[in-house]
Short mmCIF file of C-alpha atoms in Angstrom, two decimals:
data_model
loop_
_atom_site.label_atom_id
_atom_site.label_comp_id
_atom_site.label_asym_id
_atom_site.label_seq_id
_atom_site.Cartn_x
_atom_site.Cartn_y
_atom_site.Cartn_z
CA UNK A 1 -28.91 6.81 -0.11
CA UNK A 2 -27.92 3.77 -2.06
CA UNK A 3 -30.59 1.74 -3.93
CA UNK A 4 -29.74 -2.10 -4.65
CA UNK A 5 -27.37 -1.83 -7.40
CA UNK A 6 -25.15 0.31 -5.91
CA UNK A 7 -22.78 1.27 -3.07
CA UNK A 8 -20.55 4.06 -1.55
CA UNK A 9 -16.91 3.58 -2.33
CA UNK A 10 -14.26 5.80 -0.89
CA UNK A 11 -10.80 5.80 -2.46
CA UNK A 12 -8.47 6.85 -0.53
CA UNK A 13 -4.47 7.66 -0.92
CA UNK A 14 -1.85 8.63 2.03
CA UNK A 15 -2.55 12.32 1.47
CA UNK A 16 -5.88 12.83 0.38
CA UNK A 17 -8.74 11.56 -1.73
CA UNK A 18 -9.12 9.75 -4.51
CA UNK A 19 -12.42 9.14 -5.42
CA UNK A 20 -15.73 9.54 -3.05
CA UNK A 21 -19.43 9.15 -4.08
CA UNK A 22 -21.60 5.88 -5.60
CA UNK A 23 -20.29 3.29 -7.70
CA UNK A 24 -21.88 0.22 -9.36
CA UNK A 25 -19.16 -2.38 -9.59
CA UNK A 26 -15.29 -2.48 -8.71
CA UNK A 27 -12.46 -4.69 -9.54
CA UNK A 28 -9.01 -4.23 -7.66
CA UNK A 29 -5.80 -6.21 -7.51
CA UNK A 30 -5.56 -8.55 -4.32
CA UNK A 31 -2.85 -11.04 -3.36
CA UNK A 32 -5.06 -13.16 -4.60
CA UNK A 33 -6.04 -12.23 -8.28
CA UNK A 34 -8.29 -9.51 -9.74
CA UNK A 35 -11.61 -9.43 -7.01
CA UNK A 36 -14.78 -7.94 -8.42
CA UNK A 37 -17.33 -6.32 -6.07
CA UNK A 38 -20.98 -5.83 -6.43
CA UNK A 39 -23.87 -4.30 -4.44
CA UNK A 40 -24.29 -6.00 -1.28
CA UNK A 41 -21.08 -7.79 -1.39
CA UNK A 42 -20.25 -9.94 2.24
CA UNK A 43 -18.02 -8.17 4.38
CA UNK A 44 -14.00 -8.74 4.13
CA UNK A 45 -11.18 -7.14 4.17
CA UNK A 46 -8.19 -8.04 1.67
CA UNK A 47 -5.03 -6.76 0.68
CA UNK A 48 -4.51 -4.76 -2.28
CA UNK A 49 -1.27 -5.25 -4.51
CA UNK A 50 0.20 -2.95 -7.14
CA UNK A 51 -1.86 -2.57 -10.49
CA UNK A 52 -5.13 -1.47 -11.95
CA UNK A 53 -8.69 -0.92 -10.84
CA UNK A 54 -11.53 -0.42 -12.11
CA UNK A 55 -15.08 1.18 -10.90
CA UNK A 56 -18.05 1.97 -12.71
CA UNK A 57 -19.79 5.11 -11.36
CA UNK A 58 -23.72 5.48 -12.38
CA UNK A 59 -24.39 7.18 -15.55
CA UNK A 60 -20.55 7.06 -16.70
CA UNK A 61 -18.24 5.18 -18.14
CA UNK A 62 -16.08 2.73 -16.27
CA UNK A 63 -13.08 4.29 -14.62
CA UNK A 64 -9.38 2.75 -14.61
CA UNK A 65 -6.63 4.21 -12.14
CA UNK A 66 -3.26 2.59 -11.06
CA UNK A 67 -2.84 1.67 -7.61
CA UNK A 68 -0.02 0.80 -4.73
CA UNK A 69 -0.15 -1.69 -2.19
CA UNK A 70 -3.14 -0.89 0.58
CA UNK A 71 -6.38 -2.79 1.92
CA UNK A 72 -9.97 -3.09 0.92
CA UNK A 73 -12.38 -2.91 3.51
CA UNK A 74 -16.11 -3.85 2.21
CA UNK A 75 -18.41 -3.53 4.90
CA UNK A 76 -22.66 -2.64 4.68
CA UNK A 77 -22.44 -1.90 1.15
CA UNK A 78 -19.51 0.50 2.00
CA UNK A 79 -16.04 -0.06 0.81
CA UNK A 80 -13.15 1.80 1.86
CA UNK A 81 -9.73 1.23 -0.48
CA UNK A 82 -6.74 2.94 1.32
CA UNK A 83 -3.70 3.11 -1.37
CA UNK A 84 -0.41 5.09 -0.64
CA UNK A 85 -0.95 5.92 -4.10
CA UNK A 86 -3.30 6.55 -6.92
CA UNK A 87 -3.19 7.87 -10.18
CA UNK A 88 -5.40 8.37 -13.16
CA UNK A 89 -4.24 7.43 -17.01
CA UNK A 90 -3.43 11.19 -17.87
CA UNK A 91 -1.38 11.75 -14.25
CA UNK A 92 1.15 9.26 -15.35
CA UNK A 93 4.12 9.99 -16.86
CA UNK A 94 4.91 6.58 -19.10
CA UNK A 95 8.59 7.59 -19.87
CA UNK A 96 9.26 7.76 -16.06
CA UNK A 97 7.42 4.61 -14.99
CA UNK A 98 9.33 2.47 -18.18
CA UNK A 99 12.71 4.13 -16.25
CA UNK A 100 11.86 3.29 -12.97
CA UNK A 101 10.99 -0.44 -14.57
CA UNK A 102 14.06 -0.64 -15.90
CA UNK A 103 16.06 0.49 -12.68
CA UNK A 104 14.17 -2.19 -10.39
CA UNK A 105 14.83 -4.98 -13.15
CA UNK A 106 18.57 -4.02 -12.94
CA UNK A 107 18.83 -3.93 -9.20
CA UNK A 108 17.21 -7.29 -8.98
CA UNK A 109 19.81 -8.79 -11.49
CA UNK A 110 22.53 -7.51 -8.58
CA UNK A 111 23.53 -9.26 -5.97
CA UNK A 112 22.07 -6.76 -3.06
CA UNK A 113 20.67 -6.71 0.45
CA UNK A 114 17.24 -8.95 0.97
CA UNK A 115 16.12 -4.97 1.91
CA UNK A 116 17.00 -3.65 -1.56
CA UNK A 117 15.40 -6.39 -3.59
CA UNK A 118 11.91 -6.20 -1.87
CA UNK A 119 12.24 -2.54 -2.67
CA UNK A 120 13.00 -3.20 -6.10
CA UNK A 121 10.20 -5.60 -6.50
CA UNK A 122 7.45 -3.02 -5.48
CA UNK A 123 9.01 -0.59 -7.44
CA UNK A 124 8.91 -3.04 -10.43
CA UNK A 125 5.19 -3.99 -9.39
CA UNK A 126 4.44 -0.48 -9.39
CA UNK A 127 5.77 0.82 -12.57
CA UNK A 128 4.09 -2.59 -14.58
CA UNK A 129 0.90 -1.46 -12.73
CA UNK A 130 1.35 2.45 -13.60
CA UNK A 131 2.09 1.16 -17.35
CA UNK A 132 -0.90 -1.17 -18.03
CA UNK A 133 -3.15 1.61 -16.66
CA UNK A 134 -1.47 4.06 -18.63
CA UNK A 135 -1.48 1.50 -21.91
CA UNK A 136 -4.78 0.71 -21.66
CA UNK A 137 -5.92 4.56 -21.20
CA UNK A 138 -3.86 5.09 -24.90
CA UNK A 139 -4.79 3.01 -28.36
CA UNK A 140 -2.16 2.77 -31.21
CA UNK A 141 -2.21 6.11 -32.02
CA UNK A 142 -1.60 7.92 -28.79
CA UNK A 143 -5.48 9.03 -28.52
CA UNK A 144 -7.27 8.69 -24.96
CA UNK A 145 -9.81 5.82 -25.55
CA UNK A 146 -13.64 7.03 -24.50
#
């Protein structure tokens, strides 16, 4: 059972979990900025965009995963996040996600279908999103911050 500080969060991606249990505060990328949520937070629902969230879980550090597009449901100190996607720091490959930058970028410098340049914006979206988690998870040296 919760107490007053915190809340069950369930994180989940197309094909299976993410992240189940308590959590104290969470921050995830909406259409409308970064949105922070708290114990007891008023019911919504929003959508989520490409990038980074973050959720404390009691008695551990703060967490940081990258995240696709998807909806945030926060409802009687429940929220449900459904993602198609979501990856810890050490699942992502940073080499791949800089290439798969760098292939959206050049697609949206051609002159394509409306169709191929949406695509090419999430992809872009996703691979800054899977690169700031993936930065921030490294310092200067290439060591896993803790």
């Amino acid at each position: 059972m919760s107490d007053n500080k915190t809340f069950k969060i369930r994180i989940l991606q197309a094909d299976r979990p993410f992240y189940e249990g308590e959590c104290e505060s969470l921050v995830v990328p909406t259409t409308e900025g970064q949105y922070g949520i708290l114990a007891n937070h008023r019911n919504l629902i929003g959508a989520i965009v490409p990038g980074m969230i973050t959720y404390k879980i009691p008695g551990k550090e703060t967490e940081i995963a990258s995240v696709s597009n998807g909806i945030v449901k926060v409802e009687d100190n429940e929220v449900l996040i459904l993602v198609n996607t979501a990856e810890h720091p050490d699942e992502i490959d940073a080499n791949k996600a800089k290439r798969q930058a760098d292939e959206a970028r050049e697609i949206l410098l051609q002159k394509r279908s409306m169709r191929e340049y949406r695509s090419a914006q999430a992809t872009l979206a996703r691979a800054i999103g899977r690169l700031k988690v993936k930065n921030r998870d490294m310092g200067n040296d290439g060591v896993r911050r803790k």
